[in-house]
PDB file of C-alpha atoms in Angstrom:
ATOM      1  CA  UNK A   1       0.000   0.000   0.000  1.00  0.00           C
ATOM      2  CA  UNK A   2       2.994   2.321   0.276  1.00  0.00           C
ATOM      3  CA  UNK A   3       4.106   2.038  -3.365  1.00  0.00           C
ATOM      4  CA  UNK A   4       2.207   5.045  -4.676  1.00  0.00           C
ATOM      5  CA  UNK A   5      -0.715   3.092  -6.164  1.00  0.00           C
ATOM      6  CA  UNK A   6      -4.346   3.107  -5.084  1.00  0.00           C
ATOM      7  CA  UNK A   7      -5.620  -0.316  -4.052  1.00  0.00           C
ATOM      8  CA  UNK A   8      -9.401  -0.785  -4.002  1.00  0.00           C
ATOM      9  CA  UNK A   9     -10.898  -3.611  -1.927  1.00  0.00           C
ATOM     10  CA  UNK A  10     -14.414  -4.995  -2.154  1.00  0.00           C
ATOM     11  CA  UNK A  11     -16.088  -7.971  -0.513  1.00  0.00           C
ATOM     12  CA  UNK A  12     -19.495  -9.189  -1.668  1.00  0.00           C
ATOM     13  CA  UNK A  13     -21.707 -12.126  -0.842  1.00  0.00           C
ATOM     14  CA  UNK A  14     -23.734 -14.243  -3.206  1.00  0.00           C
ATOM     15  CA  UNK A  15     -27.395 -13.329  -3.554  1.00  0.00           C
ATOM     16  CA  UNK A  16     -28.366 -15.524  -0.592  1.00  0.00           C
ATOM     17  CA  UNK A  17     -29.525 -13.355   2.279  1.00  0.00           C
ATOM     18  CA  UNK A  18     -27.961 -13.703   5.710  1.00  0.00           C
ATOM     19  CA  UNK A  19     -24.722 -15.275   4.453  1.00  0.00           C
ATOM     20  CA  UNK A  20     -21.849 -14.473   6.843  1.00  0.00           C
ATOM     21  CA  UNK A  21     -18.348 -13.682   5.631  1.00  0.00           C
ATOM     22  CA  UNK A  22     -16.291 -16.864   5.802  1.00  0.00           C
ATOM     23  CA  UNK A  23     -13.542 -17.212   8.381  1.00  0.00           C
ATOM     24  CA  UNK A  24     -10.381 -18.375   6.648  1.00  0.00           C
ATOM     25  CA  UNK A  25      -7.497 -20.266   8.226  1.00  0.00           C
ATOM     26  CA  UNK A  26      -4.339 -18.183   8.433  1.00  0.00           C
ATOM     27  CA  UNK A  27      -2.053 -20.472   6.440  1.00  0.00           C
ATOM     28  CA  UNK A  28       1.416 -19.240   5.417  1.00  0.00           C
ATOM     29  CA  UNK A  29       1.111 -20.592   1.877  1.00  0.00           C
ATOM     30  CA  UNK A  30      -2.191 -18.775   1.394  1.00  0.00           C
ATOM     31  CA  UNK A  31      -0.827 -15.492   2.759  1.00  0.00           C
ATOM     32  CA  UNK A  32       2.438 -15.682   0.794  1.00  0.00           C
ATOM     33  CA  UNK A  33       0.729 -16.701  -2.448  1.00  0.00           C
ATOM     34  CA  UNK A  34      -1.857 -13.908  -2.322  1.00  0.00           C
ATOM     35  CA  UNK A  35       0.746 -11.362  -1.231  1.00  0.00           C
ATOM     36  CA  UNK A  36       2.871 -12.225  -4.260  1.00  0.00           C
ATOM     37  CA  UNK A  37      -0.057 -11.858  -6.674  1.00  0.00           C
ATOM     38  CA  UNK A  38      -1.051  -8.498  -5.197  1.00  0.00           C
ATOM     39  CA  UNK A  39       2.572  -7.290  -5.219  1.00  0.00           C
ATOM     40  CA  UNK A  40       2.865  -8.127  -8.923  1.00  0.00           C
ATOM     41  CA  UNK A  41      -0.336  -6.233  -9.663  1.00  0.00           C
ATOM     42  CA  UNK A  42       0.881  -3.191  -7.731  1.00  0.00           C
ATOM     43  CA  UNK A  43       4.310  -3.313  -9.370  1.00  0.00           C
ATOM     44  CA  UNK A  44       2.886  -3.351 -12.903  1.00  0.00           C
ATOM     45  CA  UNK A  45      -0.138  -1.077 -12.373  1.00  0.00           C
ATOM     46  CA  UNK A  46      -0.111   2.439 -13.733  1.00  0.00           C
ATOM     47  CA  UNK A  47      -2.178   3.879 -10.884  1.00  0.00           C
ATOM     48  CA  UNK A  48      -4.713   1.380  -9.510  1.00  0.00           C
ATOM     49  CA  UNK A  49      -5.295  -2.202  -8.409  1.00  0.00           C
ATOM     50  CA  UNK A  50      -8.641  -3.789  -7.569  1.00  0.00           C
ATOM     51  CA  UNK A  51      -8.976  -6.752  -5.220  1.00  0.00           C
ATOM     52  CA  UNK A  52     -12.500  -8.163  -5.255  1.00  0.00           C
ATOM     53  CA  UNK A  53     -13.593 -11.030  -3.016  1.00  0.00           C
ATOM     54  CA  UNK A  54     -16.903 -12.777  -3.658  1.00  0.00           C
ATOM     55  CA  UNK A  55     -18.155 -15.636  -1.537  1.00  0.00           C
ATOM     56  CA  UNK A  56     -21.052 -18.036  -1.464  1.00  0.00           C
ATOM     57  CA  UNK A  57     -21.900 -20.843   0.923  1.00  0.00           C
ATOM     58  CA  UNK A  58     -19.495 -23.159  -0.935  1.00  0.00           C
ATOM     59  CA  UNK A  59     -16.681 -21.113  -2.486  1.00  0.00           C
ATOM     60  CA  UNK A  60     -14.500 -18.019  -2.289  1.00  0.00           C
ATOM     61  CA  UNK A  61     -13.379 -16.165  -5.414  1.00  0.00           C
ATOM     62  CA  UNK A  62     -10.701 -13.473  -5.371  1.00  0.00           C
ATOM     63  CA  UNK A  63     -10.099 -11.354  -8.451  1.00  0.00           C
ATOM     64  CA  UNK A  64      -6.976  -9.166  -8.687  1.00  0.00           C
ATOM     65  CA  UNK A  65      -7.000  -6.668 -11.564  1.00  0.00           C
ATOM     66  CA  UNK A  66      -4.684  -3.782 -12.394  1.00  0.00           C
ATOM     67  CA  UNK A  67      -4.629  -0.928 -14.883  1.00  0.00           C
ATOM     68  CA  UNK A  68      -1.177  -1.768 -16.260  1.00  0.00           C
ATOM     69  CA  UNK A  69      -0.116  -3.177 -19.628  1.00  0.00           C
ATOM     70  CA  UNK A  70      -1.291  -6.741 -18.916  1.00  0.00           C
ATOM     71  CA  UNK A  71       0.578  -9.964 -19.542  1.00  0.00           C
ATOM     72  CA  UNK A  72       2.708 -10.231 -22.678  1.00  0.00           C
ATOM     73  CA  UNK A  73       0.766 -12.115 -25.349  1.00  0.00           C
ATOM     74  CA  UNK A  74       3.630 -14.555 -25.962  1.00  0.00           C
ATOM     75  CA  UNK A  75       3.479 -15.904 -22.378  1.00  0.00           C
ATOM     76  CA  UNK A  76      -0.203 -15.629 -21.430  1.00  0.00           C
ATOM     77  CA  UNK A  77      -0.826 -19.359 -21.872  1.00  0.00           C
ATOM     78  CA  UNK A  78       2.192 -20.359 -19.793  1.00  0.00           C
ATOM     79  CA  UNK A  79       1.931 -17.984 -16.836  1.00  0.00           C
ATOM     80  CA  UNK A  80       2.623 -19.855 -13.631  1.00  0.00           C
ATOM     81  CA  UNK A  81       5.160 -22.167 -15.261  1.00  0.00           C
ATOM     82  CA  UNK A  82       8.713 -21.798 -13.907  1.00  0.00           C
ATOM     83  CA  UNK A  83      11.172 -19.731 -15.947  1.00  0.00           C
ATOM     84  CA  UNK A  84       8.522 -18.143 -18.155  1.00  0.00           C
ATOM     85  CA  UNK A  85       9.242 -14.493 -18.748  1.00  0.00           C
ATOM     86  CA  UNK A  86       9.243 -11.972 -21.502  1.00  0.00           C
ATOM     87  CA  UNK A  87      12.456 -10.205 -22.378  1.00  0.00           C
ATOM     88  CA  UNK A  88      12.896  -7.076 -20.347  1.00  0.00           C
ATOM     89  CA  UNK A  89      13.353  -3.823 -22.192  1.00  0.00           C
ATOM     90  CA  UNK A  90      16.287  -2.060 -20.464  1.00  0.00           C
ATOM     91  CA  UNK A  91      14.444   1.249 -20.905  1.00  0.00           C
ATOM     92  CA  UNK A  92      11.495  -0.040 -18.833  1.00  0.00           C
ATOM     93  CA  UNK A  93      11.709   1.713 -15.483  1.00  0.00           C
ATOM     94  CA  UNK A  94       8.412   0.386 -14.093  1.00  0.00           C
ATOM     95  CA  UNK A  95      10.227  -2.135 -11.891  1.00  0.00           C
ATOM     96  CA  UNK A  96      13.821  -0.972 -11.439  1.00  0.00           C
ATOM     97  CA  UNK A  97      16.196  -3.885 -10.988  1.00  0.00           C
ATOM     98  CA  UNK A  98      13.500  -6.430 -11.815  1.00  0.00           C
ATOM     99  CA  UNK A  99      14.752  -9.189 -14.057  1.00  0.00           C
ATOM    100  CA  UNK A 100      11.924 -11.635 -13.425  1.00  0.00           C
ATOM    101  CA  UNK A 101      12.080 -15.291 -14.360  1.00  0.00           C
ATOM    102  CA  UNK A 102       8.491 -16.189 -13.639  1.00  0.00           C
ATOM    103  CA  UNK A 103       9.441 -17.897 -10.396  1.00  0.00           C
ATOM    104  CA  UNK A 104       7.351 -15.573  -8.222  1.00  0.00           C
ATOM    105  CA  UNK A 105       4.137 -16.440 -10.058  1.00  0.00           C
ATOM    106  CA  UNK A 106       5.131 -20.110 -10.194  1.00  0.00           C
ATOM    107  CA  UNK A 107       5.689 -20.197  -6.428  1.00  0.00           C
ATOM    108  CA  UNK A 108       2.470 -18.275  -5.701  1.00  0.00           C
ATOM    109  CA  UNK A 109       0.471 -20.557  -7.994  1.00  0.00           C
ATOM    110  CA  UNK A 110       1.995 -23.698  -6.477  1.00  0.00           C
ATOM    111  CA  UNK A 111       1.382 -22.550  -2.892  1.00  0.00           C
ATOM    112  CA  UNK A 112      -2.215 -21.537  -3.578  1.00  0.00           C
ATOM    113  CA  UNK A 113      -2.988 -24.748  -5.473  1.00  0.00           C
ATOM    114  CA  UNK A 114      -1.797 -26.674  -2.406  1.00  0.00           C
ATOM    115  CA  UNK A 115      -4.555 -24.933  -0.440  1.00  0.00           C
ATOM    116  CA  UNK A 116      -7.143 -26.164  -2.954  1.00  0.00           C
ATOM    117  CA  UNK A 117      -7.260 -23.064  -5.175  1.00  0.00           C
ATOM    118  CA  UNK A 118      -7.683 -22.968  -8.924  1.00  0.00           C
ATOM    119  CA  UNK A 119      -5.970 -20.034 -10.643  1.00  0.00           C
ATOM    120  CA  UNK A 120      -6.455 -18.433 -14.018  1.00  0.00           C
ATOM    121  CA  UNK A 121      -4.580 -15.579 -15.681  1.00  0.00           C
ATOM    122  CA  UNK A 122      -5.880 -13.248 -18.383  1.00  0.00           C
ATOM    123  CA  UNK A 123      -5.792  -9.711 -19.734  1.00  0.00           C
ATOM    124  CA  UNK A 124      -8.812  -7.495 -19.261  1.00  0.00           C
ATOM    125  CA  UNK A 125      -8.635  -5.578 -22.528  1.00  0.00           C
ATOM    126  CA  UNK A 126      -7.201  -5.631 -26.004  1.00  0.00           C
ATOM    127  CA  UNK A 127      -3.558  -4.480 -25.675  1.00  0.00           C
ATOM    128  CA  UNK A 128      -3.772  -2.792 -29.072  1.00  0.00           C
ATOM    129  CA  UNK A 129      -6.449  -0.306 -28.008  1.00  0.00           C
ATOM    130  CA  UNK A 130      -5.294   3.263 -27.556  1.00  0.00           C
ATOM    131  CA  UNK A 131      -4.913   4.193 -23.906  1.00  0.00           C
ATOM    132  CA  UNK A 132      -8.026   6.399 -24.054  1.00  0.00           C
ATOM    133  CA  UNK A 133     -10.091   3.500 -25.466  1.00  0.00           C
ATOM    134  CA  UNK A 134      -9.241   1.050 -22.700  1.00  0.00           C
ATOM    135  CA  UNK A 135     -11.559   0.335 -19.783  1.00  0.00           C
ATOM    136  CA  UNK A 136     -10.466   1.467 -16.313  1.00  0.00           C
ATOM    137  CA  UNK A 137      -9.513  -2.095 -15.366  1.00  0.00           C
ATOM    138  CA  UNK A 138      -7.337  -2.619 -18.422  1.00  0.00           C
ATOM    139  CA  UNK A 139      -4.398  -4.739 -17.269  1.00  0.00           C
ATOM    140  CA  UNK A 140      -3.719  -8.201 -15.949  1.00  0.00           C
ATOM    141  CA  UNK A 141      -6.339 -10.345 -14.219  1.00  0.00           C
ATOM    142  CA  UNK A 142      -5.700 -13.140 -11.746  1.00  0.00           C
ATOM    143  CA  UNK A 143      -8.665 -15.189 -10.558  1.00  0.00           C
ATOM    144  CA  UNK A 144      -8.244 -17.466  -7.528  1.00  0.00           C
ATOM    145  CA  UNK A 145     -11.130 -19.756  -6.524  1.00  0.00           C
ATOM    146  CA  UNK A 146     -11.337 -22.069  -3.514  1.00  0.00           C
ATOM    147  CA  UNK A 147     -13.934 -24.511  -2.279  1.00  0.00           C
ATOM    148  CA  UNK A 148     -14.654 -23.080   1.175  1.00  0.00           C
ATOM    149  CA  UNK A 149     -14.349 -26.448   2.861  1.00  0.00           C
ATOM    150  CA  UNK A 150     -10.594 -26.432   2.002  1.00  0.00           C
ATOM    151  CA  UNK A 151      -9.750 -23.111   3.691  1.00  0.00           C
ATOM    152  CA  UNK A 152     -12.463 -22.347   6.253  1.00  0.00           C
ATOM    153  CA  UNK A 153     -11.786 -22.156   9.962  1.00  0.00           C
ATOM    154  CA  UNK A 154     -14.337 -23.412  12.426  1.00  0.00           C
ATOM    155  CA  UNK A 155     -16.650 -20.564  13.298  1.00  0.00           C
ATOM    156  CA  UNK A 156     -15.297 -18.804  16.357  1.00  0.00           C
ATOM    157  CA  UNK A 157     -12.214 -21.031  16.394  1.00  0.00           C
ATOM    158  CA  UNK A 158      -8.584 -19.984  16.055  1.00  0.00           C
ATOM    159  CA  UNK A 159      -7.501 -18.671  12.661  1.00  0.00           C
ATOM    160  CA  UNK A 160      -3.817 -19.420  13.219  1.00  0.00           C
ATOM    161  CA  UNK A 161      -0.893 -17.838  14.975  1.00  0.00           C
ATOM    162  CA  UNK A 162       0.028 -14.225  14.331  1.00  0.00           C
ATOM    163  CA  UNK A 163       3.514 -14.071  12.884  1.00  0.00           C
ATOM    164  CA  UNK A 164       6.025 -11.553  14.257  1.00  0.00           C
ATOM    165  CA  UNK A 165       6.713  -8.573  12.020  1.00  0.00           C
ATOM    166  CA  UNK A 166      10.264  -8.095  11.078  1.00  0.00           C
TER     167      UNK A 166
END
């Protein structure tokens, strides 16, 4: 949140009335995986990132969208594989010092899949549209979906240990 970008959060329930927000176990692989996906979105966003959570009685869906350039078309089908990257233009200053080998997304995807998640990666608009013709949410999209029974904590039970900051 301190990288100069605006991050919008929203949480919505399915149409069923009276549905409580799910309590999710605080698992390191879940936290690290989501943190990595959000960090990538923030790093590549022009100005904004949206994190939308939608839940029903059986699943949780998190959508992370940015307003950046999106994924390179030559790697879109292989995102999440190790060592998949596009060549970095040395004039690109959006992530100084970033060489990227695709390992961050591979690790995040692997960790989240171990918690029962299914992930998909896409671009939200045609990269050939002029900047003024693009929708507000014009960059990369990551969708993460879990069956709630894989990540839910018992209601009122412990969510996991708080980790020391440092």
